[in-house]
mmCIF file of C-alpha atoms in Angstrom:
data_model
loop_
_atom_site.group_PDB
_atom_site.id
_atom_site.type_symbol
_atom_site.label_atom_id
_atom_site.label_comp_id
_atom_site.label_asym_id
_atom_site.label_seq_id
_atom_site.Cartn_x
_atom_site.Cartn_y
_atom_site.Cartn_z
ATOM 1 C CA UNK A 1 1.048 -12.099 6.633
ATOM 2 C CA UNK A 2 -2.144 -12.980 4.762
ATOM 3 C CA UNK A 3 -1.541 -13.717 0.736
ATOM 4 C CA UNK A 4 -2.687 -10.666 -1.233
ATOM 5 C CA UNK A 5 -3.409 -13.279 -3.815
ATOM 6 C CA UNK A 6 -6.320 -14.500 -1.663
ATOM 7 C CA UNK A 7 -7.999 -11.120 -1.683
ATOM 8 C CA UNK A 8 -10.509 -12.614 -4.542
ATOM 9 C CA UNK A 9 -11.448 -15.589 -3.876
ATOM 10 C CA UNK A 10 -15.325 -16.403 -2.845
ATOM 11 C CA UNK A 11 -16.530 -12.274 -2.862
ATOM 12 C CA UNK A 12 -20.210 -12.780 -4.301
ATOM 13 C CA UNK A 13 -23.651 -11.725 -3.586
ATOM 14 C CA UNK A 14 -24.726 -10.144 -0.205
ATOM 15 C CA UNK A 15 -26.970 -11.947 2.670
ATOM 16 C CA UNK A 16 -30.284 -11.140 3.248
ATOM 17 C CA UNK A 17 -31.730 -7.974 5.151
ATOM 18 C CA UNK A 18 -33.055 -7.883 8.341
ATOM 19 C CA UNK A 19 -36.532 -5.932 9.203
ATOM 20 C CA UNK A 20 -34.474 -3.411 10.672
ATOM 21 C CA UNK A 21 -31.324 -3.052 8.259
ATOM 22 C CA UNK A 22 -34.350 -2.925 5.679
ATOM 23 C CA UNK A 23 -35.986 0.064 7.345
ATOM 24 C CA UNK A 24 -32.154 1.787 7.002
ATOM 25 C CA UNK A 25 -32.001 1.595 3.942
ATOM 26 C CA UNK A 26 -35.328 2.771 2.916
ATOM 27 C CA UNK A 27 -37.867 1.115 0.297
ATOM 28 C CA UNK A 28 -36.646 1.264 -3.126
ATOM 29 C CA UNK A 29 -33.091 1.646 -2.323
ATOM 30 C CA UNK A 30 -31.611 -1.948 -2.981
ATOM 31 C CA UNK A 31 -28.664 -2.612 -1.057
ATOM 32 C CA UNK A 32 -25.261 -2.949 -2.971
ATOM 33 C CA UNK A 33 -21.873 -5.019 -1.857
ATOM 34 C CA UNK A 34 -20.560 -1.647 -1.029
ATOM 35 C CA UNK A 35 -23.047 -0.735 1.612
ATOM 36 C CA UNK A 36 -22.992 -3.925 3.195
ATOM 37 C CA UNK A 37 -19.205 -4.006 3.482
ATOM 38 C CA UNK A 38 -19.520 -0.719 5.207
ATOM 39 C CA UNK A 39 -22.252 -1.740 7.364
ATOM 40 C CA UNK A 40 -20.184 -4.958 8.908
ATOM 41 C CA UNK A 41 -16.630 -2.812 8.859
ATOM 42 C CA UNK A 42 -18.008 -0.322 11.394
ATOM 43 C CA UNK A 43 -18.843 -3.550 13.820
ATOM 44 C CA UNK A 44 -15.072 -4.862 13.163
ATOM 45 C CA UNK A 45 -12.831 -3.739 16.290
ATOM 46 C CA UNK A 46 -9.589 -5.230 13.918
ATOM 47 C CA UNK A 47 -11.137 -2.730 11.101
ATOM 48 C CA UNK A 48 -11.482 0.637 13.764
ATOM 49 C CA UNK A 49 -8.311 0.013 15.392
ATOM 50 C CA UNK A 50 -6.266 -0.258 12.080
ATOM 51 C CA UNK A 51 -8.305 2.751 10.540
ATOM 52 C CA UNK A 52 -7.324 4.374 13.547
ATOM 53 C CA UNK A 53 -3.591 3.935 13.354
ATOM 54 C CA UNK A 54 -3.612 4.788 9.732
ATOM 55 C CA UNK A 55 -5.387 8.175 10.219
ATOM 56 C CA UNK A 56 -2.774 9.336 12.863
ATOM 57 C CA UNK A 57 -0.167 8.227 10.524
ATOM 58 C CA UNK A 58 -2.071 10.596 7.889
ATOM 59 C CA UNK A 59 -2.150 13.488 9.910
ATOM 60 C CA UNK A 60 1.120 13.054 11.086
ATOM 61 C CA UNK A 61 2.520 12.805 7.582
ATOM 62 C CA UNK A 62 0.906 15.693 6.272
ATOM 63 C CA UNK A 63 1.110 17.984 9.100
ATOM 64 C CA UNK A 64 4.660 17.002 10.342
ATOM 65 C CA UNK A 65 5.194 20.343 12.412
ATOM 66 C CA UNK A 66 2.424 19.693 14.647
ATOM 67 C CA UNK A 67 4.239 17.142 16.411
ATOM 68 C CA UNK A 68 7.743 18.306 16.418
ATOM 69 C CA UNK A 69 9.078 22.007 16.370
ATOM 70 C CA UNK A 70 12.903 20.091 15.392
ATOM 71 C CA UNK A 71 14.416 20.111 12.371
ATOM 72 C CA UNK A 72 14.648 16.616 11.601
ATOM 73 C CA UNK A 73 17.913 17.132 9.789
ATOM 74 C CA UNK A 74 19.990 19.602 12.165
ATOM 75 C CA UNK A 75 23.674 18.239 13.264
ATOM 76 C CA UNK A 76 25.117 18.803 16.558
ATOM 77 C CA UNK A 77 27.642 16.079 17.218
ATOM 78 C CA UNK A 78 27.835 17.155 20.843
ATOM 79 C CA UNK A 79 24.316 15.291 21.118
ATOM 80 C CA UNK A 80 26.072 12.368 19.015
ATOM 81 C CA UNK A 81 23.823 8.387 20.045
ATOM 82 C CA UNK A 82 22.787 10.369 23.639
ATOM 83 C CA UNK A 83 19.701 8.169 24.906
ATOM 84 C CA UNK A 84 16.427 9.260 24.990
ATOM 85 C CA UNK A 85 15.782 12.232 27.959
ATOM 86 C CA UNK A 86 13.179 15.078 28.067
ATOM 87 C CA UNK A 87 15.116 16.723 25.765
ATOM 88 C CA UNK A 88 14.826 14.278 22.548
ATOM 89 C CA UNK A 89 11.765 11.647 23.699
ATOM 90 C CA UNK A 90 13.766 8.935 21.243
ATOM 91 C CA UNK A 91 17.285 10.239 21.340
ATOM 92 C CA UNK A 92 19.644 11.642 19.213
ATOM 93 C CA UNK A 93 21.272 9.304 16.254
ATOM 94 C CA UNK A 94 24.986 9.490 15.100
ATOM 95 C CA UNK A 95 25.446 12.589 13.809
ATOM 96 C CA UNK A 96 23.329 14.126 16.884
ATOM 97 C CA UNK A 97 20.135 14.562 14.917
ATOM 98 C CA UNK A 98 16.931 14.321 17.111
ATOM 99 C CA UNK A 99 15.575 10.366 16.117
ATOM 100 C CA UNK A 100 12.460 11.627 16.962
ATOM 101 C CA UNK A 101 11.851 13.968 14.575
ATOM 102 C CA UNK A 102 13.517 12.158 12.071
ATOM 103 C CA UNK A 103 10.595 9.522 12.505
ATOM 104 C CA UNK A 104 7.839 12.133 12.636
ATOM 105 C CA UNK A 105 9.291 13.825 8.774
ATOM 106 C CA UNK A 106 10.119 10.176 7.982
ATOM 107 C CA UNK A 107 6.258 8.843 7.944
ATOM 108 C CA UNK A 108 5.611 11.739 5.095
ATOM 109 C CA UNK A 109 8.210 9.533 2.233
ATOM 110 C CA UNK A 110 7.700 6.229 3.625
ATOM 111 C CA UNK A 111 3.866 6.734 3.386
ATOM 112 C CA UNK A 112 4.092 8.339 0.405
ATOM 113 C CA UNK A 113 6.241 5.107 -0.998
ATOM 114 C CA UNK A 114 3.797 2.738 -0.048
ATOM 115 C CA UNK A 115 1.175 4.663 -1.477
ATOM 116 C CA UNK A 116 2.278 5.789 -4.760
ATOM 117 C CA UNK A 117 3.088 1.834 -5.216
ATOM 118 C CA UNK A 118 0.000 0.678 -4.429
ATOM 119 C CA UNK A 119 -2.039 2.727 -6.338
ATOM 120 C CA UNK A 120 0.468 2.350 -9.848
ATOM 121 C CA UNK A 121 0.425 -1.475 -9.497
ATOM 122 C CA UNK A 122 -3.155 -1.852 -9.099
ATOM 123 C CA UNK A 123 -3.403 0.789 -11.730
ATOM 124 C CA UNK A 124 -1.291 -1.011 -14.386
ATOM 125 C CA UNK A 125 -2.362 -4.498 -13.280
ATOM 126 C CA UNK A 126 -6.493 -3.714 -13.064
ATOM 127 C CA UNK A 127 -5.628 -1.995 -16.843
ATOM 128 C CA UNK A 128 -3.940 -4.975 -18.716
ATOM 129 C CA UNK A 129 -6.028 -7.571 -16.462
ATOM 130 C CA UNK A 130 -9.639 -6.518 -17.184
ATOM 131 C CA UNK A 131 -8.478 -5.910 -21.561
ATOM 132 C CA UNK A 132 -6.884 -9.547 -20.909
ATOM 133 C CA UNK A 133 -9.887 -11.078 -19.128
ATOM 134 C CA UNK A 134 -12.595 -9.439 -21.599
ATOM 135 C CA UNK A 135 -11.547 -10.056 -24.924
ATOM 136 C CA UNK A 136 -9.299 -13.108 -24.298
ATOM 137 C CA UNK A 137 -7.489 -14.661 -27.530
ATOM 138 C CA UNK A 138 -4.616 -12.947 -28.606
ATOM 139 C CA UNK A 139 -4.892 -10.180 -25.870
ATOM 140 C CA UNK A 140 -5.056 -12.393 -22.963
ATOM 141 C CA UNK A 141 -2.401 -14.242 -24.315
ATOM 142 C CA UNK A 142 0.344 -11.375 -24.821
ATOM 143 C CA UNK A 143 -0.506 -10.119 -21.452
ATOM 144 C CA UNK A 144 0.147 -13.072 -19.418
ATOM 145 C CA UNK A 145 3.031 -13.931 -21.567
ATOM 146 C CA UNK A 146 4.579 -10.509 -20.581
ATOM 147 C CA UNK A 147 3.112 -10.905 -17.225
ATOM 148 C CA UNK A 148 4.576 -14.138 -16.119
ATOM 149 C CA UNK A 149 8.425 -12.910 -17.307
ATOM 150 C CA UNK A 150 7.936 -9.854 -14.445
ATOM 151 C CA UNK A 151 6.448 -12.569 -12.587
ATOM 152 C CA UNK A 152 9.526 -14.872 -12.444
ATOM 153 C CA UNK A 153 11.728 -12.240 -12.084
ATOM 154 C CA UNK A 154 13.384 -12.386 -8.504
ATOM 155 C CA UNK A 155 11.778 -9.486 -6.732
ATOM 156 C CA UNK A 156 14.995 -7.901 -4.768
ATOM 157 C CA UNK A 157 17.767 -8.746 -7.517
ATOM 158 C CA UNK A 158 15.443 -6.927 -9.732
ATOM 159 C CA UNK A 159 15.171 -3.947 -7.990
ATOM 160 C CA UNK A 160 18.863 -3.777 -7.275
ATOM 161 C CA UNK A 161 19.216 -3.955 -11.208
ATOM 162 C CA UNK A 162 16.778 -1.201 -11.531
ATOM 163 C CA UNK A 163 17.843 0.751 -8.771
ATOM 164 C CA UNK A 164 21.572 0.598 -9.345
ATOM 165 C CA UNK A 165 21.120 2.346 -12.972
ATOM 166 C CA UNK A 166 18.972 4.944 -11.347
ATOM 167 C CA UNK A 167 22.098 5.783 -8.984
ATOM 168 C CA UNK A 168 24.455 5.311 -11.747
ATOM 169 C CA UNK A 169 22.486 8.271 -13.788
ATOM 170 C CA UNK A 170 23.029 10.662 -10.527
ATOM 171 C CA UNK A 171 19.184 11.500 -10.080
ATOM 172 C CA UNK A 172 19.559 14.418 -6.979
ATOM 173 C CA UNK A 173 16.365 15.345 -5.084
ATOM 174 C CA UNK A 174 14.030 13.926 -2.874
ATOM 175 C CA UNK A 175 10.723 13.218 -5.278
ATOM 176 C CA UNK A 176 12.693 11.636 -8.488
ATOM 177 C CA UNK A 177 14.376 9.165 -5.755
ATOM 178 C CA UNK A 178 11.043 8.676 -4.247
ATOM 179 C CA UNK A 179 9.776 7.794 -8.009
ATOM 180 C CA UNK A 180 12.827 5.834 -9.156
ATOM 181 C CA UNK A 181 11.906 3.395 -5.849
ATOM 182 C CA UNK A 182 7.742 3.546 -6.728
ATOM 183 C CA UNK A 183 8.623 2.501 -10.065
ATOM 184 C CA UNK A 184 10.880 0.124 -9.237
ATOM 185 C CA UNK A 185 8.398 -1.571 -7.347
ATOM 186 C CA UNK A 186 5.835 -1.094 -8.996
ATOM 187 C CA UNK A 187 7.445 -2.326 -12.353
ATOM 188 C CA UNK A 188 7.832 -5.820 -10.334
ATOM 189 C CA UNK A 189 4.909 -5.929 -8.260
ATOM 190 C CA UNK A 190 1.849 -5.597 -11.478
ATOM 191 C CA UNK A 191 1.586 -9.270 -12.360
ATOM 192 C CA UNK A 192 -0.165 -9.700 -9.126
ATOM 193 C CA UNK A 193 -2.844 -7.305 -9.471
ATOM 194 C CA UNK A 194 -3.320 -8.016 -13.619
ATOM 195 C CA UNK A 195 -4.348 -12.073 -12.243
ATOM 196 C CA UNK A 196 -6.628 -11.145 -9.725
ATOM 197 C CA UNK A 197 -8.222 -8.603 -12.049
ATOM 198 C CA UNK A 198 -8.275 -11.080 -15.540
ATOM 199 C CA UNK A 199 -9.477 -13.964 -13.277
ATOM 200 C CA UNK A 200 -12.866 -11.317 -11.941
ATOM 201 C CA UNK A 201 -13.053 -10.141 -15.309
ATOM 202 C CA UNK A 202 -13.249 -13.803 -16.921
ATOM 203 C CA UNK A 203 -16.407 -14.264 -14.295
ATOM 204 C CA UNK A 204 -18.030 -11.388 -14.638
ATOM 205 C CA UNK A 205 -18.188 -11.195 -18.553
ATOM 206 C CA UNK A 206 -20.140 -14.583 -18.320
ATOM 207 C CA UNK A 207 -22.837 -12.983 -16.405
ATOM 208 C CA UNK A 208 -26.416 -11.924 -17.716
ATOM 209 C CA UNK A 209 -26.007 -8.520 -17.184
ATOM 210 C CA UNK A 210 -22.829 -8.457 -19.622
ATOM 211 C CA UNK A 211 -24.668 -10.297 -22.270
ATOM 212 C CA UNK A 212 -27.551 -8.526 -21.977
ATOM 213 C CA UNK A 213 -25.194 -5.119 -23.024
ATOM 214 C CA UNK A 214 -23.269 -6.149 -25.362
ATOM 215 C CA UNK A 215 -26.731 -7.681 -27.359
ATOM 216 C CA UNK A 216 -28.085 -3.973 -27.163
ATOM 217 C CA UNK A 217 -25.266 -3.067 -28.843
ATOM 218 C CA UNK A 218 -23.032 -1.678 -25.823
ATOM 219 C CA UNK A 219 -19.144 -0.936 -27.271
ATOM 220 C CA UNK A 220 -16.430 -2.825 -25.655
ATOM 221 C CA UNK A 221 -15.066 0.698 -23.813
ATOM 222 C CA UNK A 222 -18.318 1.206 -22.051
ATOM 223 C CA UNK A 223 -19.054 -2.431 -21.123
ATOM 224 C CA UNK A 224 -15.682 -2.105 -19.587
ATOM 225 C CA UNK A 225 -16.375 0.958 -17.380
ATOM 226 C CA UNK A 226 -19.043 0.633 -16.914
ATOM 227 C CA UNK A 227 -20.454 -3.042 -15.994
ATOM 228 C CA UNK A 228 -17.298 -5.010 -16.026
ATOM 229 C CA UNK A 229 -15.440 -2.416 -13.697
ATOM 230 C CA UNK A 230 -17.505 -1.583 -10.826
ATOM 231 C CA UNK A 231 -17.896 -5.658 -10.852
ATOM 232 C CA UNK A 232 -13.977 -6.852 -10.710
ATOM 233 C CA UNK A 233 -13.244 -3.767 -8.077
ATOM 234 C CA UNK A 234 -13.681 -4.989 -5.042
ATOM 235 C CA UNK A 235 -10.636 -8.046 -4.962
ATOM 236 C CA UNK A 236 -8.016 -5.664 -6.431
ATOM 237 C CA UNK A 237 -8.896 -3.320 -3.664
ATOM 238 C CA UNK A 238 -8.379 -5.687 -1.443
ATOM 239 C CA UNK A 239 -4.740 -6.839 -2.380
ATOM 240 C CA UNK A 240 -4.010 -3.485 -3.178
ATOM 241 C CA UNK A 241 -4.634 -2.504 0.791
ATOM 242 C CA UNK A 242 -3.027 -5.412 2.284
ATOM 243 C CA UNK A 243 0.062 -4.714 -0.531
ATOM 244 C CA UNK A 244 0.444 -1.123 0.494
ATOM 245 C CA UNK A 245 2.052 -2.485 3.957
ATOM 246 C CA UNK A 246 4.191 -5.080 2.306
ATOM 247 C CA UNK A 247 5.353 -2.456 -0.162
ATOM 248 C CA UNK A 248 6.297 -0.686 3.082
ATOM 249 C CA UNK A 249 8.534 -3.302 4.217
ATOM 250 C CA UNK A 250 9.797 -3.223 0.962
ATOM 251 C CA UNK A 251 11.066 0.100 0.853
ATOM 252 C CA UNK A 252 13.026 0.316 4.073
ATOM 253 C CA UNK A 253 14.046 -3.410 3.007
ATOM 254 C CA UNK A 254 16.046 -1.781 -0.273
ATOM 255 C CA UNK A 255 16.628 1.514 2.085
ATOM 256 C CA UNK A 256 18.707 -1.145 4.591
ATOM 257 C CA UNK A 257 20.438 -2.607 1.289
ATOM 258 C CA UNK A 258 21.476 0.714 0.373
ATOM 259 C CA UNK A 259 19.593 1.130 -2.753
ATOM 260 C CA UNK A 260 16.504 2.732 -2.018
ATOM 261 C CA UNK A 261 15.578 6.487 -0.618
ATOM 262 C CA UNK A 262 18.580 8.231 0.742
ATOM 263 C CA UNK A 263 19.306 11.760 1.913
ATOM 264 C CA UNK A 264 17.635 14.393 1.347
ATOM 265 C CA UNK A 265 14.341 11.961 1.421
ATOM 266 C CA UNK A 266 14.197 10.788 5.507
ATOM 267 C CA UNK A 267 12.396 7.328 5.693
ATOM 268 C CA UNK A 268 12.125 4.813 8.735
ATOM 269 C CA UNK A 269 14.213 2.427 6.264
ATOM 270 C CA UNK A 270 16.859 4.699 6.202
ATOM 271 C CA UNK A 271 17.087 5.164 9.978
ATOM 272 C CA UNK A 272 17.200 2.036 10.132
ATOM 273 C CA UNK A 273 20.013 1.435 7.820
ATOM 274 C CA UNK A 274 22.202 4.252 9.469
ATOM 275 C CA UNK A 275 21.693 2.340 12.563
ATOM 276 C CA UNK A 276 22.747 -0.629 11.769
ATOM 277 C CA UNK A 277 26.425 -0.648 13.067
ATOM 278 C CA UNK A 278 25.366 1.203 16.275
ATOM 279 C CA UNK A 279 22.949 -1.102 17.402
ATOM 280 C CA UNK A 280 24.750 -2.570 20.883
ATOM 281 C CA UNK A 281 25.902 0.981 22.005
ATOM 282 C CA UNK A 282 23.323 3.379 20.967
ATOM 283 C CA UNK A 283 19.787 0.793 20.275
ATOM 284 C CA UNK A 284 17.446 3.449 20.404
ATOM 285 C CA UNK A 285 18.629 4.558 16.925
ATOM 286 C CA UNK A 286 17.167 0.951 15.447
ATOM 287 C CA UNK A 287 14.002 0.399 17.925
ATOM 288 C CA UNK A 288 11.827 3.618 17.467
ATOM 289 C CA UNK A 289 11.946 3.541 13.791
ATOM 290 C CA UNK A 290 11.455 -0.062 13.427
ATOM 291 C CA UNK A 291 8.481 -0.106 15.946
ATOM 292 C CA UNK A 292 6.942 2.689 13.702
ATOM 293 C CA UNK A 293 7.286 0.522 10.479
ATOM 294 C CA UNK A 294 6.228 -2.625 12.306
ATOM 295 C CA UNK A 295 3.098 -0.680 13.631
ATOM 296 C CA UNK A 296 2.246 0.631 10.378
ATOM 297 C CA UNK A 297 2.387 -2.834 7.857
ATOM 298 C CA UNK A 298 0.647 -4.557 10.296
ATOM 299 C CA UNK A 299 -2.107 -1.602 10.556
ATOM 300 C CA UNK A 300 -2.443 -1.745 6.577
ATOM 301 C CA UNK A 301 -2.258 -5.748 6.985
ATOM 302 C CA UNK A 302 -4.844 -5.831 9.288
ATOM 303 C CA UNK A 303 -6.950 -3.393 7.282
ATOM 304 C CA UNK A 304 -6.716 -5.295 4.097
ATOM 305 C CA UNK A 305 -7.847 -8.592 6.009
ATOM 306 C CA UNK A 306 -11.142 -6.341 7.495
ATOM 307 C CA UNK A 307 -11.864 -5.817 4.078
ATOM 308 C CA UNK A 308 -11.516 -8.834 2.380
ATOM 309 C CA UNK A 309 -13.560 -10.296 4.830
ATOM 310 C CA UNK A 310 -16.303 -7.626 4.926
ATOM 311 C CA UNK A 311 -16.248 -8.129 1.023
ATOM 312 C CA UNK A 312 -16.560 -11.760 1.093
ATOM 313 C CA UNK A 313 -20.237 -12.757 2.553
ATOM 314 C CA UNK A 314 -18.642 -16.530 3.228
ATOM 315 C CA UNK A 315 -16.373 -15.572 5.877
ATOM 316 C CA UNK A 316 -18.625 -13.270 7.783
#
């Protein structure tokens, strides 16, 4: 798996147009990073085939019933670890639930895990990374002081901290599980993005353009958002991509440990971790969940490697 941390190294200025790119875009309509990372993702087989798996996983997350007419969670212990047969495609799990199913209304909180993590981390980390990298001094130092503890925190035993006082306060319901785990994660997982985001910001605030606003008489706030931002984007996108399929495999990993989503919120980590003692006798239960998570963090993985390279004009 490629290291997130290497999303922002070497992204700087584009290559020059051809004739005919230049007749695309039109006179007087410069060409920004953006546009040229657009322009060499749509020639990127690794880029279409990812974007393709991640849009069926989209659709199939938010329109569940258009795959499967089951209820993922209905009990008939007649069915109880049958194989798969034209009745239930992946087969039915221990308490005769159709697996199937369960993996179709599992993509909706496994997705929305990853997701919600992803965007919360970079979130917090872009925050406290760009104040750090701007103004420096006192600032920079608190937040990489606080950053490095979270930092050298063990990722798992703090999670099983965090999560064990979550189930020790008896939270019920699907979404405030889903947001103890997100938080959880994302609570660990910031330090990450707030490097990659002080480090752009340290580079960028050395540039012309940055001098140039701040001598007009720019405020700090609107040098930020609007010069320093747009700037430092592009590398915390980047890990933020290729970390929403490692935050993934970092659900189902605390789902497996018992400490993660449970019932009523159905996730391919918790199929997997109900399967776990049935695997000789009834393997179907383990294999169709686990090929849909392995599928879908290497589909983000791949993504977030398109990117980075479209992004970065020294590995095209």
């Amino acid at each position: 798996m490629t290291d997130p941390t290497t999303a922002m190294a070497g992204i700087g200025t584009a290559e020059y147009v051809t004739a005919a790119e230049h007749r695309e875009t039109g006179p007087g309509r410069p060409r920004s990073l953006w546009s040229d990372a657009w322009r060499d993702l749509r020639r990127r087989p690794l880029f279409i085939v990812a974007g393709a798996v991640i849009v069926l996983l989209a659709v199939i997350a938010i329109f569940p019933s258009w795959f499967t007419s089951v209820d993922p969670n209905h009990q008939d212990l007649d069915f109880s670890r049958q194989k798969p047969s034209g009745d239930a495609w992946f087969g039915y799990d221990l308490q005769g639930r159709d697996v199937y199913a369960r993996v179709i209304y599992g993509t909706r909180w496994t997705l929305l895990v990853g997701v919600a993590a992803s965007v919360l981390t970079v979130l917090v980390g872009a925050f406290l990374g760009i104040l750090a990298g701007y103004f420096g001094g006192w600032v920079d130092g608190l937040a990489s002081r606080i950053g490095e503890i979270f930092f050298g925190l063990p990722f798992v035993l703090g999670a099983i901290v965090i999560l064990n006082l979550v189930r020790n306060a008896q939270i019920r319901g699907a979404l405030p599980i889903v947001f103890a785990v997100v938080a959880s994660i994302a609570v660990l997982s910031w330090p990450v993005a707030m490097r990659i985001m002080r480090s752009a910001a340290i580079a960028a605030k050395q540039q012309d353009y940055v001098k140039a606003a701040r001598a007009l008489g720019a405020s700090a706030p609107r040098i930020i958002f609007r010069h320093l931002l747009p700037n430092c984007l592009a590398p915390v996108l980047v890990y933020g991509t290729i970390a929403l399929g490692a935050f993934i495999g970092v659900e189902a990993t605390l789902s497996f440990l018992g400490i993660g989503l449970r019932d009523p919120a159905v996730s391919w980590g918790v199929m997997i971790s109900d399967a776990r003692n049935y695997v000789r006798v009834a393997p179907h239960m383990l294999l169709f969940p686990a090929g849909f998570l392995t599928v879908t963090v290497l589909a983000f993985v791949m993504l977030g490697d398109a990117v980075r390279e479209a992004l970065d004009p020294k590995l095209r």
